Amino acid sequence: MKHSVVTQETRVVRWLLIAATLLILGLFLLLPLVAVFIEALRQGWQVFWAALHEDAARSAVGLTIAMAALAVPLNALFGLAAAWAVTKFRFRGRALLITLIDLPFAVSPVVAGVVWILLFSSHGWFGAFLAKHDIAIIFAWPGIMLATLFVTFPFVARELIPLMESQGTDQEEAAVTLGANGWQIFWRVTLPNIKWGLLYGVLLCNARAMGEFGAVSVVSGHIRGETNTLPLHIEVLYNEYQFSAAFACATLLAMLALLTLGLKSAIEHFSGHSGRGH
Amino acid sequence: MSISIQSIHKSFGSYLALDDVSLEVPQGSLTALLGPSGSGKTTLLRIVAGLDFADEGRGKILFHGENVADVPAGERQVGFVFQHYALFRHMTVAENVAFGLNVMPRHRRPSAAEIDERVKELLHLVRLDGLDRRRPHELSGGQRQRVALARALAIRPKVLLLDEPFGALDAQVRKDLRRWLRVFHDQIGLTTLFVTHDQEEALELADQVVVMRQARVEQVGPPQEIFDHPRTPFVYEFLGNVNKIPHANGEVRYVRPHEMEITFAAEYDAARDVLADVTHLFSAGPVASLSLRLGDGSLVEAEISRKQLEELALSVGDRVAVRWP
Ligand SMILES: Nc1ncnc2c1ncn2[C@@H]1O[C@H](COP(=O)(O)OP(=O)(O)OP(=O)(O)O)[C@@H](O)[C@H]1O
Ligand SMILES: [Mg+2]
């Protein structure tokens, strides 16, 4: 009898916990998401549509995609190289390097932006040099690019390091004794073994690259139609009290988030299968 | 192809993992590197394969008389089988075996049909016919081991290096594979160097046994010689099952259990024998083994045939006369 009372009690507790979790999730995550769509459509489809097709919005979307298209492959490469170096070789300063990879996570994005200003703005360290050669970095896309690169750097590396660490170098060494060259080893052995981890890292890297606000905001200069990325454009609209337009553009980011989550669970599903038995 | 290892040193930082190691592996032989954990066996094997490098300027390694110091691992034509198989887990068994052929430069690479044929032959050789479409995680330990072997053999290596090939397998599979490897070796006659820390395995399988201890080679010789004439106490003990019997003059005698002779206490001859009590008797195997307590209280092990045990009609508590060579 006592036994069943205990299980009944734990069952009640369990349901309470689940209910509380769902409530919190709903309140803090789902509700805002739904609110974004409701606000966006408050003044009807036409306003929604117009907000997305306005020149400044198009340019912001274009810039955002372009920045991600540059930053994500670059950081996928950097991340791969860093993870490779850190896991397949033992060298002095290796621990320091692993810590440095995490730096962008540890530092506030605003600081990341300010550092680029310090280096490249007209009053910055290299300002005179850049001005002489007519190169614009700050308040132009190269600055946005640098800021995006900086804040998204750790995603791929962080995903790959533990994975490659756990796989060790056995398979690569086997490939070496079988006569494979470095290139073949990478494409035929290393990459297939880490492809899901890499994809996962790329996905998160992309989400951040498109959604980054702080660092980009510092270096962009908010030039409408030129240096505004989508998050910046939304902020500008909001500050101008164009709520519906702001939320219309925000739906794009919200959908990006949903897409990312969907792909993320798809990757988890497939990688779970391919890794079976190990 | 013969391998000649000449006074190789290897240090990891300040730790000396190989200390002046020299060794001849004759053409076509099956040589066992035997030693306790940490004695440097894997390190030596990896250096021979070119996966690791000996300390510079000290010693050299010759393959068939030629120094391989500058030959990269991929060109040494060694088949290396790793202790934990190191199979490519995203590839099928057939793809694993074909790997070494598929990565050959185009002018040397066999045609796809030839590669298929070769893979089939190799899988037949290691008795894995029909498993070519499986992935490594769908195989048993022994099967994985044989895939690793087939993969190493695919490139027609000149020497075969096996790092504890049966290390991760259970006793029965170990024994089977061991016999199989011996037959297999005699069939293909490939110079083979294999690592083990199991003395029984080394003695049963090898033409030549190399006993290693703490970064050094302790003794080299045919199994019989190593077993019968261990050069140092370490080798004596490492080869297993030996009685250390202290003598009055402070010397220690090493006597193997089967060398102990047992007779009735009534036949005790003070000049050669000592008296002992039987404290334990185990006769479930092909030979009977006895634990004996000597006059000074020390315990020794003896092995006698089942037949002799019946003749002596021994039981625990009996007193016997023991002698040894
Ligand atoms: N990469 C390395 N860095 C530092 N020390 C190493 C390295 N590889 C091996 N050692 C050391 O060298 C010694 C010999 O190692 P090795 O792997 O050759 O031993 P082993 O005889 O193969 O042992 P086991 O039977 O346990 O496999 C060990 O003390 C080990 O700690
Ligand atoms: Mg080892």
XYZ file of C-alpha atoms and ligand atoms in Angstrom:
635
model
C 0.000 0.000 0.000
C 2.709 2.342 1.058
C 4.599 1.610 -2.098
C 1.735 2.758 -4.315
C 1.308 5.926 -2.313
C 4.950 6.740 -2.897
C 4.714 6.148 -6.635
C 1.527 8.167 -6.740
C 3.261 11.004 -5.035
C 6.230 10.880 -7.379
C 3.816 10.769 -10.275
C 2.160 13.937 -9.070
C 5.537 15.576 -8.638
C 6.551 14.461 -12.091
C 3.454 15.929 -13.702
C 3.896 19.141 -11.783
C 7.460 19.423 -12.990
C 6.519 18.711 -16.570
C 3.677 21.194 -16.415
C 5.951 23.856 -14.951
C 8.550 23.260 -17.641
C 5.967 23.478 -20.381
C 4.545 26.620 -18.890
C 7.909 28.300 -18.729
C 8.804 27.157 -22.232
C 5.488 28.435 -23.512
C 5.750 31.708 -21.692
C 9.311 32.550 -22.559
C 9.890 30.855 -25.877
C 6.710 29.975 -27.673
C 4.708 33.044 -26.763
C 7.260 35.535 -28.090
C 7.552 33.511 -31.260
C 3.804 33.569 -31.772
C 3.725 37.252 -30.807
C 6.242 38.042 -33.533
C 3.967 36.572 -36.172
C 0.825 38.173 -34.735
C 2.413 41.605 -34.545
C 3.839 41.240 -38.030
C 0.421 40.530 -39.463
C -1.529 42.964 -37.313
C -1.948 45.424 -40.125
C -2.617 42.768 -42.698
C -0.748 40.880 -45.350
C -0.175 43.892 -47.516
C 1.766 45.840 -44.957
C 3.658 42.677 -44.067
C 4.530 42.051 -47.675
C 5.522 45.639 -48.336
C 7.808 45.696 -45.319
C 9.686 42.710 -46.694
C 9.897 44.122 -50.203
C 11.010 47.587 -49.308
C 14.482 48.419 -50.660
C 16.125 48.810 -47.266
C 14.745 45.427 -46.186
C 15.928 43.710 -49.332
C 19.357 45.197 -48.969
C 19.507 44.126 -45.315
C 18.547 40.565 -46.209
C 21.073 40.579 -49.025
C 23.853 41.827 -46.780
C 22.992 39.322 -44.080
C 23.073 36.435 -46.508
C 26.290 37.672 -48.082
C 28.004 38.012 -44.707
C 26.913 34.537 -43.663
C 27.940 33.148 -47.032
C 31.439 34.478 -46.431
C 31.795 33.995 -42.709
C 30.385 30.476 -42.451
C 32.664 28.754 -44.992
C 35.664 30.663 -43.685
C 34.945 29.701 -40.108
C 34.196 26.135 -41.148
C 37.706 26.061 -42.605
C 39.302 27.820 -39.644
C 37.423 25.611 -37.230
C 38.472 22.475 -39.057
C 42.073 23.590 -39.180
C 42.079 24.541 -35.510
C 40.409 21.305 -34.430
C 42.785 19.311 -36.598
C 45.844 21.047 -35.192
C 44.681 20.757 -31.620
C 43.601 17.115 -31.715
C 45.987 15.416 -34.116
C 49.176 16.990 -32.841
C 50.770 17.576 -29.479
C 52.663 20.828 -29.190
C 53.599 23.493 -26.736
C 50.849 26.061 -26.209
C 48.131 23.618 -27.223
C 46.082 24.213 -24.074
C 46.378 27.953 -24.554
C 45.154 27.627 -28.125
C 42.099 25.653 -26.989
C 41.316 28.404 -24.501
C 41.786 31.123 -27.105
C 39.325 29.433 -29.425
C 36.681 30.069 -26.787
C 37.559 33.736 -26.420
C 34.727 35.017 -28.634
C 32.260 33.224 -26.360
C 33.769 34.724 -23.266
C 33.953 38.301 -24.428
C 30.952 40.560 -24.967
C 30.214 41.091 -28.676
C 30.319 44.830 -28.108
C 33.928 44.557 -27.066
C 34.630 42.571 -30.221
C 33.158 45.401 -32.257
C 35.021 48.083 -30.373
C 38.334 46.314 -30.947
C 37.850 46.515 -34.705
C 37.008 50.192 -34.344
C 40.181 50.688 -32.362
C 42.196 49.029 -35.105
C 40.581 50.214 -38.299
C 38.517 53.365 -37.761
C 39.853 56.646 -39.114
C 41.282 57.429 -35.681
C 42.399 53.849 -35.115
C 45.847 52.278 -35.285
C 45.705 51.530 -38.974
C 43.298 54.334 -39.827
C 45.816 56.550 -41.593
C 47.150 53.689 -43.656
C 43.663 52.614 -44.707
C 42.645 56.166 -45.560
C 45.728 56.610 -47.724
C 44.895 53.489 -49.691
C 41.226 54.354 -49.780
C 40.129 51.191 -47.977
C 36.979 51.338 -45.895
C 36.580 48.718 -43.193
C 34.612 50.372 -40.452
C 31.084 51.474 -41.467
C 31.432 49.192 -44.484
C 30.930 45.516 -45.196
C 34.513 44.420 -44.417
C 34.027 45.577 -40.830
C 30.739 43.730 -40.547
C 32.454 40.729 -42.001
C 35.286 40.882 -39.442
C 32.855 41.291 -36.566
C 30.780 38.345 -37.793
C 33.866 36.203 -38.275
C 35.016 36.966 -34.768
C 31.808 36.153 -32.952
C 31.127 32.977 -34.946
C 34.642 31.594 -34.825
C 34.221 29.033 -32.012
C 31.119 27.221 -33.261
C 32.706 24.745 -35.665
C 35.900 24.264 -33.683
C 34.001 23.673 -30.450
C 31.853 21.075 -32.106
C 34.777 19.251 -33.697
C 37.421 19.248 -30.974
C 35.732 16.834 -28.570
C 34.606 14.673 -31.462
C 38.043 14.410 -33.030
C 39.642 14.029 -29.631
C 37.502 10.986 -28.916
C 38.261 9.449 -32.290
C 42.005 9.684 -31.833
C 44.454 9.190 -34.677
C 44.239 5.436 -35.180
C 42.283 5.534 -38.395
C 44.510 8.203 -39.873
C 47.578 6.200 -38.970
C 46.087 3.102 -40.536
C 45.493 5.125 -43.693
C 49.107 6.308 -43.623
C 50.471 2.785 -43.471
C 48.177 1.874 -46.365
C 49.871 4.517 -48.482
C 47.278 7.315 -48.464
C 48.559 10.885 -48.756
C 47.422 13.757 -46.536
C 44.733 14.870 -48.913
C 43.273 11.373 -49.284
C 43.360 10.853 -45.550
C 41.426 14.039 -44.989
C 38.738 13.394 -47.608
C 38.357 9.663 -47.178
C 38.941 9.117 -43.482
C 38.802 12.239 -41.335
C 35.990 14.144 -43.025
C 33.509 11.252 -43.251
C 34.088 10.599 -39.571
C 33.306 14.160 -38.550
C 30.797 15.200 -41.182
C 27.785 15.319 -38.885
C 29.653 17.244 -36.239
C 30.902 19.616 -38.898
C 27.410 20.127 -40.287
C 26.076 20.762 -36.820
C 28.769 23.347 -36.157
C 28.138 25.001 -39.497
C 24.444 25.204 -38.755
C 24.955 26.906 -35.405
C 27.624 29.133 -36.913
C 25.193 30.199 -39.609
C 22.409 30.930 -37.161
C 24.714 33.168 -35.194
C 26.222 34.822 -38.267
C 22.771 35.845 -39.494
C 21.471 36.812 -36.093
C 24.476 38.646 -34.645
C 23.587 42.080 -33.356
C 26.076 43.531 -30.881
C 29.445 43.374 -32.606
C 27.948 44.184 -35.989
C 26.015 47.112 -34.567
C 29.250 48.733 -33.376
C 31.065 48.587 -36.706
C 28.204 48.978 -39.142
C 27.326 52.659 -38.777
C 23.676 51.845 -39.543
C 23.707 53.248 -43.056
C 20.278 52.419 -44.360
C 20.305 50.285 -47.473
C 24.038 49.836 -47.222
C 25.470 48.595 -43.945
C 22.376 47.374 -42.164
C 22.091 43.674 -41.662
C 18.692 42.210 -40.945
C 18.929 42.464 -37.134
C 20.125 46.069 -37.438
C 17.384 46.901 -39.897
C 14.810 45.560 -37.461
C 16.211 47.742 -34.729
C 16.101 50.805 -36.935
C 12.480 50.135 -37.875
C 11.579 49.611 -34.275
C 13.235 52.826 -33.195
C 11.214 54.598 -35.894
C 8.001 53.157 -34.401
C 7.331 51.068 -37.516
C 6.316 48.135 -35.379
C 4.576 46.083 -38.010
C 7.466 46.410 -40.426
C 9.933 45.569 -37.687
C 7.998 42.451 -36.744
C 7.570 41.502 -40.380
C 11.321 41.431 -40.779
C 11.656 39.680 -37.452
C 9.574 36.796 -38.808
C 12.437 36.079 -41.175
C 14.807 35.596 -38.259
C 12.188 33.591 -36.411
C 11.836 31.290 -39.388
C 15.587 30.988 -39.595
C 15.514 29.848 -35.985
C 12.808 27.273 -36.689
C 14.657 26.008 -39.738
C 17.856 25.739 -37.721
C 16.099 23.760 -35.035
C 14.533 21.450 -37.608
C 17.845 20.798 -39.340
C 19.530 20.380 -35.995
C 17.223 17.594 -34.944
C 17.501 16.033 -38.399
C 21.288 15.982 -38.002
C 21.006 14.512 -34.546
C 18.700 11.855 -35.915
C 20.991 10.851 -38.788
C 24.248 11.099 -36.913
C 22.731 9.011 -34.153
C 22.176 6.308 -36.726
C 25.543 6.492 -38.383
C 27.299 6.366 -35.041
C 25.436 3.293 -33.861
C 27.540 0.682 -32.146
C 30.312 3.004 -31.112
C 62.092 -9.127 -46.368
C 64.320 -9.163 -43.311
C 64.255 -6.405 -40.729
C 67.335 -5.332 -38.881
C 66.945 -3.034 -35.903
C 70.248 -1.601 -34.761
C 70.643 0.106 -31.399
C 67.487 2.191 -31.543
C 66.768 4.770 -28.857
C 63.498 6.521 -28.301
C 62.699 9.088 -25.672
C 59.461 10.851 -24.866
C 60.682 13.984 -23.156
C 62.924 12.730 -20.417
C 61.427 9.230 -20.444
C 63.420 6.613 -22.305
C 60.953 4.241 -23.973
C 63.543 2.315 -25.987
C 67.090 1.999 -24.749
C 69.582 0.661 -27.243
C 67.296 -1.926 -28.790
C 68.786 -4.231 -31.407
C 67.033 -7.082 -33.102
C 67.179 -9.193 -36.239
C 63.943 -10.403 -37.773
C 64.906 -12.960 -40.408
C 63.150 -13.163 -43.749
C 59.949 -15.151 -43.490
C 60.062 -15.570 -39.741
C 57.284 -15.123 -37.242
C 58.834 -13.147 -34.411
C 57.108 -12.308 -31.167
C 57.846 -9.205 -29.108
C 57.004 -10.289 -25.608
C 57.074 -8.070 -22.564
C 55.035 -6.563 -19.780
C 52.903 -3.479 -20.232
C 54.943 -0.358 -20.818
C 58.092 -2.181 -21.881
C 58.165 -0.421 -25.238
C 56.744 -3.032 -27.605
C 54.252 -0.789 -29.362
C 56.786 1.999 -29.552
C 59.252 -0.284 -31.313
C 56.612 -1.548 -33.720
C 55.513 1.981 -34.591
C 59.080 3.014 -35.289
C 59.549 0.047 -37.604
C 56.342 1.053 -39.409
C 57.457 4.665 -39.706
C 54.593 6.003 -37.591
C 57.059 7.211 -34.995
C 60.687 8.183 -35.167
C 63.661 6.981 -33.178
C 65.939 9.519 -31.570
C 68.035 11.108 -34.237
C 71.589 10.055 -34.898
C 71.393 6.908 -32.809
C 70.877 3.575 -34.431
C 69.057 2.641 -37.602
C 66.539 0.304 -39.112
C 67.269 -1.689 -42.223
C 64.702 -3.388 -44.417
C 66.489 -6.034 -46.443
C 69.779 -4.278 -45.816
C 68.541 -0.818 -46.729
C 68.210 2.032 -44.275
C 64.589 3.167 -44.154
C 65.178 6.308 -42.090
C 64.078 8.524 -44.972
C 61.315 6.308 -46.257
C 57.893 7.617 -45.165
C 55.472 5.169 -43.595
C 53.301 5.068 -46.693
C 56.175 3.806 -48.824
C 57.616 1.229 -46.466
C 55.170 -1.408 -47.622
C 54.396 -2.597 -44.153
C 51.081 -4.093 -43.205
C 50.202 -2.762 -39.775
C 47.420 -4.222 -37.693
C 46.485 -2.044 -34.747
C 45.606 -3.333 -31.343
C 42.121 -1.850 -31.583
C 41.750 -2.625 -35.291
C 41.412 1.023 -36.374
C 38.937 0.011 -39.055
C 37.344 2.829 -41.026
C 33.949 2.769 -39.424
C 32.056 4.568 -42.131
C 33.169 2.042 -44.748
C 31.981 -1.474 -45.435
C 34.295 -4.419 -44.928
C 35.021 -4.517 -48.656
C 35.772 -0.785 -48.759
C 38.064 -1.145 -45.792
C 40.030 -3.908 -47.459
C 40.144 -2.043 -50.774
C 41.327 1.217 -49.198
C 45.030 0.671 -49.737
C 44.391 -0.154 -53.391
C 42.006 2.733 -54.000
C 44.475 5.329 -52.767
C 47.283 4.152 -55.032
C 48.442 6.656 -57.635
C 46.570 6.085 -60.868
C 49.403 4.457 -62.776
C 49.797 1.755 -60.156
C 46.174 1.368 -59.142
C 44.496 -1.854 -60.288
C 41.230 -1.559 -62.198
C 37.989 -1.585 -60.272
C 37.318 -5.146 -61.361
C 40.763 -6.265 -60.245
C 40.278 -4.567 -56.904
C 36.956 -6.347 -56.413
C 38.568 -9.639 -57.270
C 41.432 -8.995 -54.882
C 39.114 -8.040 -52.042
C 37.169 -11.241 -52.555
C 40.358 -13.295 -52.468
C 41.557 -11.610 -49.298
C 38.243 -12.036 -47.530
C 38.352 -15.678 -48.487
C 41.892 -15.930 -47.164
C 40.854 -14.598 -43.767
C 37.658 -16.651 -43.861
C 35.208 -13.802 -44.025
C 33.458 -14.728 -47.257
C 30.106 -13.069 -47.646
C 30.650 -10.359 -45.039
C 31.872 -7.777 -47.528
C 28.798 -5.519 -47.211
C 28.845 -5.334 -43.423
C 30.140 -2.378 -41.508
C 32.712 -2.755 -38.755
C 30.182 -2.299 -35.977
C 28.242 -5.275 -37.283
C 31.187 -7.628 -36.772
C 32.520 -9.546 -33.800
C 35.927 -8.710 -32.354
C 37.608 -11.650 -34.058
C 36.024 -10.767 -37.380
C 37.136 -7.156 -37.094
C 40.641 -8.332 -36.363
C 40.651 -10.376 -39.538
C 39.273 -7.491 -41.589
C 42.155 -5.395 -40.289
C 44.533 -8.154 -41.345
C 42.992 -8.434 -44.818
C 43.181 -4.663 -45.203
C 46.857 -4.692 -44.262
C 47.571 -7.554 -46.674
C 45.806 -5.892 -49.600
C 48.769 -3.681 -50.414
C 51.004 -6.764 -50.667
C 53.231 -5.646 -47.809
C 56.796 -6.853 -47.488
C 56.472 -7.199 -43.733
C 53.544 -7.614 -41.412
C 53.437 -5.858 -38.036
C 50.751 -6.910 -35.581
C 50.188 -5.063 -32.318
C 48.591 -7.436 -29.844
C 46.463 -8.947 -32.575
C 44.424 -10.989 -30.142
C 44.603 -8.643 -27.193
C 40.946 -7.730 -27.051
C 39.510 -11.178 -27.695
C 38.238 -13.834 -25.339
C 40.320 -16.904 -24.561
C 38.647 -19.306 -26.954
C 38.714 -16.996 -29.967
C 42.270 -16.117 -29.092
C 43.364 -19.731 -29.241
C 41.553 -20.354 -32.519
C 42.941 -17.270 -34.180
C 46.391 -18.022 -32.874
C 46.502 -21.445 -34.523
C 44.986 -19.977 -37.607
C 47.627 -17.263 -37.772
C 50.389 -19.841 -37.526
C 48.975 -21.843 -40.445
C 48.283 -18.638 -42.294
C 51.828 -17.435 -41.807
C 53.258 -20.706 -43.058
C 51.022 -20.369 -46.116
C 52.063 -16.880 -47.145
C 55.542 -16.788 -45.614
C 55.475 -13.081 -44.854
C 58.072 -11.724 -42.439
C 55.969 -11.011 -39.379
C 56.653 -9.174 -36.157
C 53.899 -9.341 -33.601
C 53.501 -7.883 -30.163
C 52.027 -9.737 -27.255
C 52.211 -9.759 -23.506
C 50.995 -13.336 -23.294
C 53.942 -15.697 -22.925
C 51.927 -18.736 -23.927
C 50.962 -17.054 -27.157
C 54.527 -16.061 -27.924
C 55.908 -19.514 -27.193
C 53.254 -21.372 -29.120
C 53.219 -19.171 -32.169
C 56.636 -17.716 -32.840
C 59.842 -18.952 -34.473
C 61.711 -16.378 -32.493
C 60.779 -14.705 -29.232
C 62.118 -11.347 -28.138
C 61.618 -10.664 -24.454
C 61.509 -6.984 -23.595
C 61.699 -5.333 -20.231
C 61.714 -1.660 -19.368
C 62.792 -0.346 -22.758
C 65.431 -3.007 -23.291
C 65.707 -6.359 -24.988
C 66.232 -8.956 -22.309
C 66.683 -12.079 -24.402
C 66.191 -13.243 -27.983
C 65.884 -16.821 -29.159
C 63.672 -19.649 -30.331
C 60.787 -20.401 -27.934
C 62.300 -23.641 -26.730
C 65.567 -22.018 -25.849
C 63.903 -19.092 -24.105
C 61.782 -21.428 -22.089
C 64.504 -23.906 -21.213
C 67.384 -21.516 -20.735
C 66.106 -18.170 -19.540
C 69.091 -15.914 -19.222
C 67.796 -13.746 -16.390
C 65.468 -14.170 -13.436
C 63.094 -11.759 -15.121
C 62.731 -13.959 -18.179
C 62.348 -16.984 -15.948
C 59.486 -15.414 -14.078
C 57.889 -13.733 -17.020
C 57.590 -16.999 -18.906
C 55.351 -18.000 -16.129
C 54.863 -20.626 -13.508
C 58.181 -21.005 -11.852
C 59.162 -21.926 -8.317
C 61.753 -19.784 -6.621
C 63.521 -22.040 -4.173
C 66.059 -20.413 -1.877
C 69.123 -22.495 -1.173
C 71.155 -22.595 1.948
C 73.990 -20.644 0.297
C 71.669 -17.693 -0.388
C 71.275 -18.532 -4.061
C 67.810 -18.824 -5.595
C 66.964 -21.768 -7.816
C 64.290 -21.410 -10.485
C 62.434 -24.632 -11.079
C 59.416 -25.129 -13.292
C 56.558 -27.181 -11.856
C 56.950 -29.945 -14.420
C 60.602 -30.336 -13.444
C 59.681 -31.337 -9.917
C 59.886 -35.079 -9.351
C 57.730 -36.673 -6.715
C 58.090 -40.061 -5.064
C 56.787 -41.841 -1.951
C 58.106 -40.492 1.281
C 59.309 -44.033 1.959
C 61.822 -43.630 -0.867
C 63.224 -40.435 0.594
C 66.931 -40.073 -0.096
C 68.483 -37.452 2.127
C 71.219 -36.777 -0.425
C 68.863 -35.599 -3.185
C 65.370 -35.191 -1.850
C 63.475 -32.986 0.482
C 60.284 -33.893 2.266
C 57.108 -31.994 1.600
C 53.424 -32.062 2.479
C 50.692 -31.931 -0.131
C 48.526 -28.912 0.704
C 46.409 -28.737 -2.411
C 45.644 -30.992 -5.315
C 44.116 -30.073 -8.644
C 43.574 -32.846 -11.156
C 40.818 -31.687 -13.500
C 43.220 -30.899 -16.355
C 45.418 -33.114 -18.520
C 48.120 -32.913 -15.876
C 47.685 -32.833 -12.141
C 49.110 -29.931 -10.230
C 50.061 -30.063 -6.588
C 50.889 -27.461 -4.018
C 53.602 -28.629 -1.668
C 54.857 -27.203 1.594
C 58.572 -27.726 2.067
C 60.319 -28.228 5.363
C 61.095 -24.520 5.693
C 57.457 -23.631 5.222
C 57.746 -22.332 1.640
C 55.160 -23.362 -0.931
C 56.046 -24.755 -4.351
C 54.041 -26.008 -7.308
C 54.575 -29.339 -9.025
C 53.006 -30.911 -12.081
C 52.790 -34.638 -12.633
C 50.890 -36.791 -15.080
C 47.480 -38.114 -14.162
C 48.907 -41.586 -14.414
C 51.613 -40.885 -11.889
C 49.077 -39.316 -9.604
C 47.097 -42.562 -9.649
C 50.210 -44.633 -8.975
C 51.115 -42.459 -6.018
C 47.495 -42.391 -4.858
C 48.090 -39.008 -3.290
C 45.651 -36.945 -1.322
C 45.878 -33.699 0.580
C 47.928 -34.010 3.752
C 50.178 -36.809 2.450
C 53.909 -36.530 2.847
C 56.091 -37.025 -0.243
C 59.710 -36.824 -1.277
C 60.515 -34.128 -3.845
C 63.583 -33.521 -5.955
C 64.490 -31.202 -8.761
C 67.339 -31.009 -11.219
N 53.385 9.383 -27.109
C 53.943 9.108 -25.927
N 54.288 10.086 -25.080
C 54.875 9.816 -23.892
N 55.149 8.588 -23.452
C 54.836 7.562 -24.243
C 54.216 7.757 -25.521
N 54.015 6.544 -26.072
C 54.484 5.646 -25.193
N 54.982 6.247 -24.093
C 55.583 5.584 -22.932
O 56.560 4.694 -23.388
C 56.500 3.469 -22.660
C 56.336 2.311 -23.606
O 55.066 2.385 -24.196
P 54.553 1.289 -25.200
O 53.222 1.728 -25.689
O 55.580 1.030 -26.242
O 54.405 0.033 -24.252
P 53.922 -1.429 -24.593
O 55.058 -2.324 -24.334
O 53.322 -1.478 -25.949
O 52.811 -1.658 -23.470
P 51.365 -2.349 -23.575
O 51.596 -3.812 -23.463
O 50.662 -1.819 -22.366
O 50.735 -1.935 -24.860
C 55.347 3.608 -21.677
O 55.880 3.900 -20.407
C 54.566 4.773 -22.196
O 53.989 5.488 -21.135
Mg 51.270 -1.656 -26.666
